Short mmCIF file of C-alpha atoms and ligand atoms in Angstrom, two decimals:
data_model
loop_
_atom_site.label_atom_id
_atom_site.label_comp_id
_atom_site.label_asym_id
_atom_site.label_seq_id
_atom_site.Cartn_x
_atom_site.Cartn_y
_atom_site.Cartn_z
CA UNK A 1 0.00 0.00 0.00
CA UNK A 2 2.72 2.39 0.99
CA UNK A 3 4.67 1.63 -2.12
CA UNK A 4 1.74 2.29 -4.40
CA UNK A 5 1.12 5.62 -2.76
CA UNK A 6 4.78 6.49 -3.14
CA UNK A 7 4.77 5.52 -6.80
CA UNK A 8 1.64 7.54 -7.43
CA UNK A 9 3.28 10.50 -5.78
CA UNK A 10 6.36 10.11 -7.99
CA UNK A 11 4.20 9.92 -11.09
CA UNK A 12 2.40 13.09 -10.11
CA UNK A 13 5.73 14.73 -9.35
CA UNK A 14 6.93 14.23 -12.92
CA UNK A 15 8.87 17.44 -13.10
CA UNK A 16 9.30 17.88 -16.80
CA UNK A 17 6.71 20.59 -17.09
CA UNK A 18 8.25 23.68 -18.59
CA UNK A 19 8.26 26.53 -16.17
CA UNK A 20 9.34 30.08 -16.78
CA UNK A 21 12.69 30.31 -14.97
CA UNK A 22 11.92 33.86 -13.81
CA UNK A 23 8.95 32.45 -11.89
CA UNK A 24 11.19 30.06 -9.95
CA UNK A 25 13.76 32.53 -8.63
CA UNK A 26 13.94 35.09 -5.85
CA UNK A 27 14.84 38.72 -6.37
CA UNK A 28 18.53 38.07 -5.63
CA UNK A 29 18.89 35.40 -8.33
CA UNK A 30 16.98 37.57 -10.78
CA UNK A 31 19.49 40.32 -10.10
CA UNK A 32 22.34 37.84 -10.77
CA UNK A 33 20.69 36.94 -14.08
CA UNK A 34 20.46 40.60 -15.03
CA UNK A 35 24.07 41.32 -13.97
CA UNK A 36 25.30 38.36 -16.02
CA UNK A 37 23.27 39.60 -18.99
CA UNK A 38 24.78 43.08 -18.64
CA UNK A 39 28.33 41.68 -18.81
CA UNK A 40 27.36 39.52 -21.77
CA UNK A 41 25.91 42.50 -23.63
CA UNK A 42 29.06 44.54 -23.07
CA UNK A 43 31.11 41.60 -24.33
CA UNK A 44 29.10 41.08 -27.52
CA UNK A 45 29.09 44.82 -28.25
CA UNK A 46 32.88 44.87 -28.08
CA UNK A 47 33.53 41.53 -29.81
CA UNK A 48 31.65 40.80 -33.01
CA UNK A 49 34.03 38.56 -34.98
CA UNK A 50 35.92 35.37 -34.21
CA UNK A 51 39.20 37.31 -34.20
CA UNK A 52 37.92 39.85 -31.67
CA UNK A 53 36.46 37.16 -29.40
CA UNK A 54 39.71 35.19 -29.55
CA UNK A 55 41.72 38.27 -28.51
CA UNK A 56 39.37 39.13 -25.66
CA UNK A 57 39.08 35.62 -24.28
CA UNK A 58 42.87 35.30 -24.40
CA UNK A 59 43.23 38.46 -22.32
CA UNK A 60 40.57 37.31 -19.85
CA UNK A 61 42.22 33.90 -19.51
CA UNK A 62 45.63 35.48 -18.92
CA UNK A 63 44.14 37.61 -16.13
CA UNK A 64 42.72 34.41 -14.62
CA UNK A 65 46.04 32.63 -14.45
CA UNK A 66 46.04 30.74 -17.75
CA UNK A 67 49.46 30.37 -19.40
CA UNK A 68 50.28 29.91 -23.09
CA UNK A 69 50.35 26.40 -24.40
CA UNK A 70 52.05 24.93 -27.46
CA UNK A 71 52.42 21.34 -28.60
CA UNK A 72 54.93 19.40 -26.55
CA UNK A 73 54.89 21.73 -23.52
CA UNK A 74 55.26 20.05 -20.12
CA UNK A 75 52.03 19.80 -18.15
CA UNK A 76 51.20 18.97 -14.55
CA UNK A 77 48.05 18.65 -12.49
CA UNK A 78 46.45 22.02 -11.82
CA UNK A 79 47.90 23.65 -14.94
CA UNK A 80 45.64 26.14 -16.70
CA UNK A 81 46.66 26.66 -20.32
CA UNK A 82 45.42 28.42 -23.43
CA UNK A 83 46.16 27.76 -27.10
CA UNK A 84 45.32 30.25 -29.85
CA UNK A 85 44.50 28.77 -33.25
CA UNK A 86 45.48 31.22 -36.02
CA UNK A 87 43.85 34.19 -34.23
CA UNK A 88 40.39 32.69 -34.86
CA UNK A 89 39.84 30.19 -32.12
CA UNK A 90 40.85 29.09 -28.66
CA UNK A 91 41.45 25.90 -26.73
CA UNK A 92 41.61 26.57 -22.99
CA UNK A 93 42.06 23.74 -20.54
CA UNK A 94 42.73 22.91 -16.92
CA UNK A 95 44.36 19.63 -15.88
CA UNK A 96 42.44 18.02 -13.02
CA UNK A 97 43.51 15.56 -10.33
CA UNK A 98 41.26 12.76 -11.58
CA UNK A 99 42.63 9.97 -13.77
CA UNK A 100 41.57 10.98 -17.29
CA UNK A 101 41.85 7.40 -18.51
CA UNK A 102 39.08 6.54 -16.06
CA UNK A 103 36.88 9.63 -15.91
CA UNK A 104 37.73 11.13 -19.29
CA UNK A 105 37.73 14.85 -20.01
CA UNK A 106 34.85 17.33 -19.89
CA UNK A 107 34.74 19.33 -23.10
CA UNK A 108 32.54 22.27 -24.14
CA UNK A 109 32.69 23.48 -27.74
CA UNK A 110 31.02 26.68 -28.94
CA UNK A 111 31.47 28.58 -32.19
CA UNK A 112 32.44 32.24 -32.38
CA UNK A 113 31.68 33.03 -36.03
CA UNK A 114 28.25 34.50 -36.84
CA UNK A 115 26.41 35.13 -40.12
CA UNK A 116 27.54 38.37 -41.78
CA UNK A 117 28.40 40.03 -45.08
CA UNK A 118 32.00 39.41 -46.18
CA UNK A 119 33.79 41.80 -48.55
CA UNK A 120 35.09 40.33 -51.85
CA UNK A 121 38.76 40.42 -52.84
CA UNK A 122 38.24 42.92 -55.70
CA UNK A 123 35.44 44.88 -54.06
CA UNK A 124 35.64 48.61 -54.73
CA UNK A 125 33.66 50.28 -57.52
CA UNK A 126 31.87 53.52 -58.25
CA UNK A 127 28.50 53.82 -59.93
CA UNK A 128 26.18 56.78 -60.47
CA UNK A 129 26.87 58.92 -57.45
CA UNK A 130 27.80 56.21 -54.97
CA UNK A 131 30.82 54.05 -54.20
CA UNK A 132 30.34 50.41 -53.11
CA UNK A 133 32.11 47.27 -51.90
CA UNK A 134 31.10 43.98 -53.55
CA UNK A 135 30.31 41.25 -51.02
CA UNK A 136 29.76 37.53 -50.62
CA UNK A 137 27.53 36.75 -47.64
CA UNK A 138 28.78 34.35 -44.93
CA UNK A 139 26.43 31.74 -43.46
CA UNK A 140 22.74 31.05 -43.92
CA UNK A 141 20.98 34.40 -44.03
CA UNK A 142 17.70 35.85 -45.29
CA UNK A 143 19.42 38.37 -47.56
CA UNK A 144 16.63 40.96 -47.50
CA UNK A 145 17.07 41.36 -43.71
CA UNK A 146 20.54 42.87 -44.14
CA UNK A 147 19.46 45.89 -46.22
CA UNK A 148 18.57 49.39 -45.03
CA UNK A 149 20.35 49.22 -41.69
CA UNK A 150 23.62 50.54 -40.24
CA UNK A 151 26.62 48.26 -40.77
CA UNK A 152 30.12 48.32 -39.30
CA UNK A 153 33.28 47.01 -40.97
CA UNK A 154 35.50 44.66 -38.99
CA UNK A 155 38.58 42.74 -40.00
CA UNK A 156 42.19 42.76 -41.05
CA UNK A 157 44.17 43.77 -44.11
CA UNK A 158 47.59 42.33 -44.85
CA UNK A 159 49.27 45.13 -46.78
CA UNK A 160 51.98 44.72 -49.43
CA UNK A 161 54.91 44.67 -46.99
CA UNK A 162 53.21 42.00 -44.86
CA UNK A 163 52.02 44.26 -42.04
CA UNK A 164 48.62 43.51 -40.57
CA UNK A 165 46.20 46.44 -40.30
CA UNK A 166 43.20 45.99 -38.02
CA UNK A 167 39.99 47.67 -39.06
CA UNK A 168 36.99 48.35 -36.83
CA UNK A 169 34.83 51.21 -38.01
CA UNK A 170 31.15 51.91 -37.36
CA UNK A 171 30.88 50.94 -33.71
CA UNK A 172 31.66 54.24 -31.98
CA UNK A 173 28.85 56.79 -31.84
CA UNK A 174 30.79 59.28 -33.99
CA UNK A 175 32.06 56.67 -36.50
CA UNK A 176 30.53 56.57 -39.97
CA UNK A 177 28.54 53.41 -40.75
CA UNK A 178 27.91 51.54 -44.00
CA UNK A 179 24.72 50.55 -45.77
CA UNK A 180 23.08 48.14 -48.21
CA UNK A 181 20.31 49.64 -50.36
CA UNK A 182 16.77 48.34 -50.70
CA UNK A 183 14.12 49.48 -53.16
CA UNK A 184 11.51 52.06 -52.18
CA UNK A 185 7.99 50.53 -51.96
CA UNK A 186 6.76 53.07 -54.50
CA UNK A 187 8.81 51.28 -57.18
CA UNK A 188 8.83 47.88 -55.48
CA UNK A 189 5.66 46.39 -56.94
CA UNK A 190 7.33 43.71 -59.04
CA UNK A 191 10.05 43.13 -56.41
CA UNK A 192 7.38 42.41 -53.79
CA UNK A 193 5.82 39.78 -56.01
CA UNK A 194 9.05 37.80 -56.17
CA UNK A 195 10.04 35.07 -53.73
CA UNK A 196 11.82 36.24 -50.57
CA UNK A 197 14.98 34.27 -51.39
CA UNK A 198 15.48 36.16 -54.65
CA UNK A 199 14.02 39.64 -54.24
CA UNK A 200 17.33 40.78 -52.81
CA UNK A 201 20.02 38.75 -54.59
CA UNK A 202 23.54 38.00 -53.37
CA UNK A 203 25.04 40.31 -55.98
CA UNK A 204 22.76 43.14 -54.82
CA UNK A 205 24.29 43.08 -51.33
CA UNK A 206 26.70 45.88 -52.24
CA UNK A 207 27.83 48.02 -49.33
CA UNK A 208 27.74 51.81 -49.75
CA UNK A 209 31.07 53.30 -48.65
CA UNK A 210 31.01 56.80 -50.13
CA UNK A 211 29.35 59.46 -52.22
CA UNK A 212 31.60 62.50 -52.47
CA UNK A 213 33.34 63.62 -55.64
CA UNK A 214 36.46 65.73 -55.47
CA UNK A 215 37.97 67.86 -58.22
CA UNK A 216 41.09 65.82 -58.73
CA UNK A 217 40.63 62.18 -59.72
CA UNK A 218 40.21 60.23 -62.90
CA UNK A 219 37.12 60.87 -64.93
CA UNK A 220 34.27 58.67 -63.82
CA UNK A 221 36.03 57.38 -60.70
CA UNK A 222 36.20 60.50 -58.61
CA UNK A 223 34.35 59.08 -55.60
CA UNK A 224 36.33 55.86 -55.65
CA UNK A 225 39.65 57.70 -55.89
CA UNK A 226 38.72 59.85 -52.96
CA UNK A 227 37.81 56.74 -50.91
CA UNK A 228 41.17 55.18 -51.83
CA UNK A 229 42.93 58.35 -50.66
CA UNK A 230 41.08 58.19 -47.34
CA UNK A 231 41.93 54.48 -46.91
CA UNK A 232 45.55 55.22 -47.70
CA UNK A 233 45.76 58.13 -45.27
CA UNK A 234 43.95 56.27 -42.46
CA UNK A 235 45.26 52.71 -42.89
CA UNK A 236 48.21 52.98 -45.29
CA UNK A 237 46.48 50.56 -47.67
CA UNK A 238 46.05 50.58 -51.43
CA UNK A 239 43.30 49.11 -53.60
CA UNK A 240 45.48 46.07 -54.26
CA UNK A 241 45.62 45.31 -50.52
CA UNK A 242 41.95 44.22 -50.56
CA UNK A 243 43.35 41.07 -52.20
CA UNK A 244 44.74 39.95 -48.85
CA UNK A 245 42.03 41.32 -46.60
CA UNK A 246 39.36 39.70 -44.46
CA UNK A 247 36.71 42.36 -43.97
CA UNK A 248 33.18 41.76 -42.82
CA UNK A 249 30.13 44.00 -42.61
CA UNK A 250 28.21 43.32 -39.38
CA UNK A 251 25.22 45.14 -37.87
CA UNK A 252 26.34 48.40 -36.25
CA UNK A 253 23.80 47.82 -33.50
CA UNK A 254 24.30 47.47 -29.77
CA UNK A 255 22.66 44.72 -27.75
CA UNK A 256 19.70 46.12 -25.81
CA UNK A 257 17.22 45.01 -23.16
CA UNK A 258 13.94 44.10 -24.84
CA UNK A 259 10.51 44.47 -23.23
CA UNK A 260 8.99 46.63 -20.51
CA UNK A 261 10.20 44.01 -18.01
CA UNK A 262 13.68 43.83 -19.63
CA UNK A 263 13.42 40.01 -19.64
CA UNK A 264 14.97 39.64 -23.10
CA UNK A 265 18.05 40.71 -25.03
CA UNK A 266 18.09 41.86 -28.64
CA UNK A 267 21.46 41.67 -30.31
CA UNK A 268 23.63 40.59 -33.22
CA UNK A 269 25.20 37.12 -33.10
CA UNK A 270 23.53 35.49 -30.09
CA UNK A 271 24.28 32.49 -32.34
CA UNK A 272 26.61 31.46 -30.88
CA UNK A 273 28.03 34.01 -28.50
CA UNK A 274 25.16 33.40 -26.06
CA UNK A 275 26.72 29.94 -25.60
CA UNK A 276 30.39 30.85 -26.13
CA UNK A 277 30.32 33.56 -23.43
CA UNK A 278 28.83 31.38 -20.64
CA UNK A 279 31.22 28.58 -21.66
CA UNK A 280 34.18 30.97 -21.34
CA UNK A 281 33.09 32.25 -17.95
CA UNK A 282 32.44 28.70 -16.70
CA UNK A 283 36.00 27.83 -17.82
CA UNK A 284 37.53 30.83 -16.06
CA UNK A 285 35.57 30.33 -12.82
CA UNK A 286 35.79 26.53 -12.46
CA UNK A 287 36.38 25.51 -8.85
CA UNK A 288 36.41 21.74 -8.46
CA UNK A 289 39.92 20.41 -9.17
CA UNK A 290 39.06 16.80 -10.14
CA UNK A 291 37.97 17.08 -13.77
CA UNK A 292 40.19 17.92 -16.71
CA UNK A 293 38.08 20.56 -18.44
CA UNK A 294 38.48 21.90 -21.96
CA UNK A 295 36.73 24.89 -23.53
CA UNK A 296 37.03 25.05 -27.32
CA UNK A 297 35.89 28.10 -29.28
CA UNK A 298 35.79 27.49 -33.02
CA UNK A 299 35.41 29.38 -36.26
CA UNK A 300 33.64 28.43 -39.52
CA UNK A 301 30.63 26.63 -37.98
CA UNK A 302 28.26 28.75 -40.05
CA UNK A 303 29.82 27.55 -43.31
CA UNK A 304 30.31 23.87 -42.53
CA UNK A 305 33.16 23.76 -39.96
CA UNK A 306 35.80 23.45 -42.70
CA UNK A 307 39.37 24.74 -42.78
CA UNK A 308 42.12 24.86 -40.17
CA UNK A 309 40.00 26.96 -37.81
CA UNK A 310 36.78 24.91 -38.08
CA UNK A 311 36.07 21.98 -35.75
CA UNK A 312 36.96 19.52 -38.53
CA UNK A 313 40.58 20.67 -38.26
CA UNK A 314 42.90 18.07 -36.76
CA UNK A 315 44.27 20.65 -34.33
CA UNK A 316 41.68 19.78 -31.66
CA UNK A 317 42.39 16.05 -31.78
CA UNK A 318 46.11 16.87 -31.75
CA UNK A 319 45.79 18.93 -28.56
CA UNK A 320 43.81 16.20 -26.77
CA UNK A 321 46.38 13.62 -27.85
CA UNK A 322 49.24 15.88 -26.84
CA UNK A 323 47.80 16.39 -23.35
CA UNK A 324 47.34 12.63 -22.95
CA UNK A 325 50.82 11.83 -24.17
CA UNK A 326 52.47 14.38 -21.88
CA UNK A 327 50.51 13.06 -18.89
CA UNK A 328 51.41 9.50 -19.89
CA UNK A 329 47.82 8.52 -20.66
CA UNK A 330 46.30 6.48 -23.47
CA UNK A 331 44.50 9.02 -25.67
CA UNK A 332 42.12 6.46 -27.13
CA UNK A 333 40.94 5.47 -23.67
CA UNK A 334 40.66 9.10 -22.62
CA UNK A 335 38.54 10.02 -25.66
CA UNK A 336 36.33 6.96 -25.18
CA UNK A 337 35.53 8.06 -21.62
CA UNK A 338 35.23 11.80 -22.30
CA UNK A 339 31.96 13.68 -22.71
CA UNK A 340 31.33 16.86 -24.66
CA UNK A 341 28.69 19.56 -24.77
CA UNK A 342 28.29 21.05 -28.21
CA UNK A 343 27.15 24.44 -26.93
CA UNK A 344 25.09 25.90 -29.71
CA UNK A 345 21.83 27.78 -29.87
CA UNK A 346 18.54 26.21 -30.87
CA UNK A 347 15.32 27.68 -32.23
CA UNK A 348 13.00 29.20 -29.67
CA UNK A 349 9.30 28.43 -30.13
CA UNK A 350 7.70 31.35 -31.93
CA UNK A 351 3.92 31.67 -31.60
CA UNK A 352 3.92 33.93 -34.65
CA UNK A 353 4.95 30.89 -36.70
CA UNK A 354 3.28 27.94 -34.94
CA UNK A 355 3.09 25.82 -38.11
CA UNK A 356 6.79 24.91 -38.07
CA UNK A 357 6.96 23.82 -34.41
CA UNK A 358 5.64 20.81 -32.52
CA UNK A 359 4.85 22.31 -29.17
CA UNK A 360 5.66 19.41 -26.82
CA UNK A 361 9.16 19.25 -28.28
CA UNK A 362 9.93 22.94 -28.66
CA UNK A 363 12.09 25.30 -26.62
CA UNK A 364 9.95 27.93 -24.88
CA UNK A 365 11.75 31.18 -24.14
CA UNK A 366 12.82 31.71 -20.50
CA UNK A 367 12.28 28.03 -19.61
CA UNK A 368 16.01 27.41 -19.38
CA UNK A 369 18.89 26.15 -21.48
CA UNK A 370 17.80 23.59 -24.07
CA UNK A 371 19.11 20.10 -24.77
CA UNK A 372 18.74 18.82 -28.33
CA UNK A 373 19.31 15.06 -28.25
CA UNK A 374 19.50 15.17 -32.03
CA UNK A 375 19.38 17.70 -34.85
CA UNK A 376 19.58 17.00 -38.55
CA UNK A 377 16.76 16.92 -41.07
CA UNK A 378 14.21 14.45 -42.38
CA UNK A 379 14.63 11.19 -40.46
CA UNK A 380 17.40 12.65 -38.27
CA UNK A 381 19.84 12.41 -41.17
CA UNK A 382 23.25 14.04 -40.64
CA UNK A 383 22.58 14.16 -36.93
CA UNK A 384 24.65 13.24 -33.89
CA UNK A 385 21.89 11.45 -32.03
CA UNK A 386 23.19 11.42 -28.44
CA UNK A 387 22.61 8.19 -26.52
CA UNK A 388 20.02 7.76 -23.77
CA UNK A 389 22.99 6.96 -21.49
CA UNK A 390 24.58 10.35 -22.16
CA UNK A 391 21.26 12.19 -21.77
CA UNK A 392 20.82 10.34 -18.48
CA UNK A 393 24.26 11.41 -17.27
CA UNK A 394 23.66 15.06 -18.18
CA UNK A 395 20.21 14.93 -16.59
CA UNK A 396 21.85 13.76 -13.38
CA UNK A 397 24.49 16.51 -13.44
CA UNK A 398 21.74 19.11 -13.99
CA UNK A 399 19.53 17.66 -11.24
CA UNK A 400 22.40 17.65 -8.72
CA UNK A 401 23.13 21.30 -9.49
CA UNK A 402 19.52 22.56 -9.78
CA UNK A 403 19.91 23.54 -13.42
CA UNK A 404 16.61 24.62 -14.96
CA UNK A 405 16.58 23.14 -18.45
CA UNK A 406 14.33 21.89 -21.21
CA UNK A 407 14.58 19.62 -24.19
CA UNK A 408 13.48 20.21 -27.78
CA UNK A 409 14.13 19.60 -31.40
CA UNK A 410 14.63 22.37 -33.91
CA UNK A 411 11.15 22.21 -35.42
CA UNK A 412 8.49 19.88 -36.78
CA UNK A 413 9.54 16.64 -38.48
CA UNK A 414 10.33 17.14 -42.18
CA UNK A 415 9.91 20.94 -42.02
CA UNK A 416 13.61 21.71 -42.30
CA UNK A 417 16.62 21.16 -40.14
CA UNK A 418 20.06 22.20 -39.10
CA UNK A 419 23.34 20.89 -37.80
CA UNK A 420 26.02 21.73 -35.27
CA UNK A 421 29.62 20.71 -34.59
CA UNK A 422 28.38 17.77 -32.44
CA UNK A 423 28.75 15.11 -35.12
CA UNK A 424 32.35 16.09 -35.87
CA UNK A 425 33.38 15.77 -32.22
CA UNK A 426 31.56 12.45 -32.00
CA UNK A 427 33.79 11.24 -34.87
CA UNK A 428 36.68 11.35 -32.36
CA UNK A 429 34.84 8.73 -30.27
CA UNK A 430 33.75 11.34 -27.76
CA UNK A 431 30.09 11.20 -26.60
CA UNK A 432 28.60 14.57 -27.48
CA UNK A 433 25.30 16.35 -26.96
CA UNK A 434 23.87 19.68 -28.12
CA UNK A 435 22.94 22.09 -25.32
CA UNK A 436 22.34 25.79 -25.82
CA UNK A 437 20.24 28.90 -25.59
CA UNK A 438 16.90 29.14 -27.46
CA UNK A 439 16.92 31.99 -30.00
CA UNK A 440 14.10 33.79 -31.82
CA UNK A 441 14.85 35.15 -35.33
CA UNK A 442 18.08 33.13 -35.54
CA UNK A 443 20.55 34.38 -38.18
CA UNK A 444 18.76 37.73 -38.47
CA UNK A 445 20.94 40.83 -37.96
CA UNK A 446 19.25 41.32 -34.59
CA UNK A 447 18.30 38.14 -32.72
CA UNK A 448 16.28 37.66 -29.51
CA UNK A 449 17.10 35.59 -26.41
CA UNK A 450 16.01 35.50 -22.76
CA UNK A 451 18.31 36.60 -19.93
CA UNK A 452 17.00 33.65 -17.89
CA UNK A 453 18.11 31.17 -20.59
CA UNK A 454 21.52 32.83 -20.91
CA UNK A 455 22.04 32.52 -17.17
CA UNK A 456 20.73 28.95 -17.21
CA UNK A 457 23.34 28.12 -19.90
CA UNK A 458 26.04 29.47 -17.59
CA UNK A 459 24.72 27.38 -14.69
CA UNK A 460 24.57 24.30 -16.92
CA UNK A 461 28.15 24.71 -18.19
CA UNK A 462 29.43 25.49 -14.69
CA UNK A 463 27.79 22.30 -13.40
CA UNK A 464 29.30 20.30 -16.28
CA UNK A 465 32.82 21.54 -15.44
CA UNK A 466 32.31 20.97 -11.70
MN1 LIG B 515 25.18 28.12 -34.06
MN1 LIG B 516 24.04 29.49 -36.89
#
């Protein structure tokens, strides 16, 4: 009799009912959430590209006692090290007391590239009163969203003599910004009848960079020549130097509180900085000294994780192997017993577009960080489908640390899909699962998240590293 009653009670206590995290916390915790959000917003305002995030995280790590690491360096228990991958990514780790052959490593991977508009290698031209840069967009964007808004230029130029010039213009209040034209509605009748994926084409994403003619200058290229003079005076670069430049146009918009209650954050590149930032802070603030924890920030996720700075690069496997070798451990055993969080955002349920979501398996904003057991498209294809055993382990870690979390898939079956770096880490024989912040309007120039979910991601990653 007693047992039955107990079982009934447990059934009724089934706790997987999504609750708004704000509703569960006291005023003090809410203030912590808001303080964390404030620091995050400052960080994403100051760091919009993978290069800038790499620089900033490196500085933060150095201040927190991390030392440089290169292949072959000696390592001992307690060491905190950081490795910079070609200025576009970071591997930070701390060697714990525990035997990594037995307990494995704890790894969190987040990406630090976001969708944007990249400048072409032969970009500059003048036409009919304006001067433009030709572009090739980066990542999966709705092209029409990137017109008629202020843009900033970020990046580097390697000039003829090999010097590297850093460019960041459009972020300060008195900086000029840049702009992509759209058609006025008065003349947009036929444009508006076209499909959204073509009514602004890739080759129409030309960035306005000037409009002033000066007396001197070749006929027909007076604006362009003036721009080149300005670039030369300000940066010492010539037109040819665009050949070896990496310049990106990103929204010249600051992250802001959204809503009368300030529950939400609007900002550029929550994908994936809303996961990368909490992962970084969890790495810097880790306390427990048992686990060997690794925080990996990668580039190129938005275009398929290719290249030496994407997660497919062998550099990450090399570092894990190097650590094992130096500590005298069998890397294969270590990888087999390691677990990894692929910290990437997921789609937040959007009641304006209910047709693409299945509500029981959707991420509701402010209900906590979201676990996606699998991603992929149509029959889970291309997905790292994490095992029930791994989900169980994570569930336990979250329960022990009072993490408020939810689970979801990206959208309805067969509606679309998406992928993360999870499957590439799993290829190394490391059990991996996707966990991240739900985002509304993902890949738009200005995305929406909840402060409660951001804080929950931090609590989740902190618990994982504990
Ligand atoms: Mn992402
Ligand atoms: Mn993305």
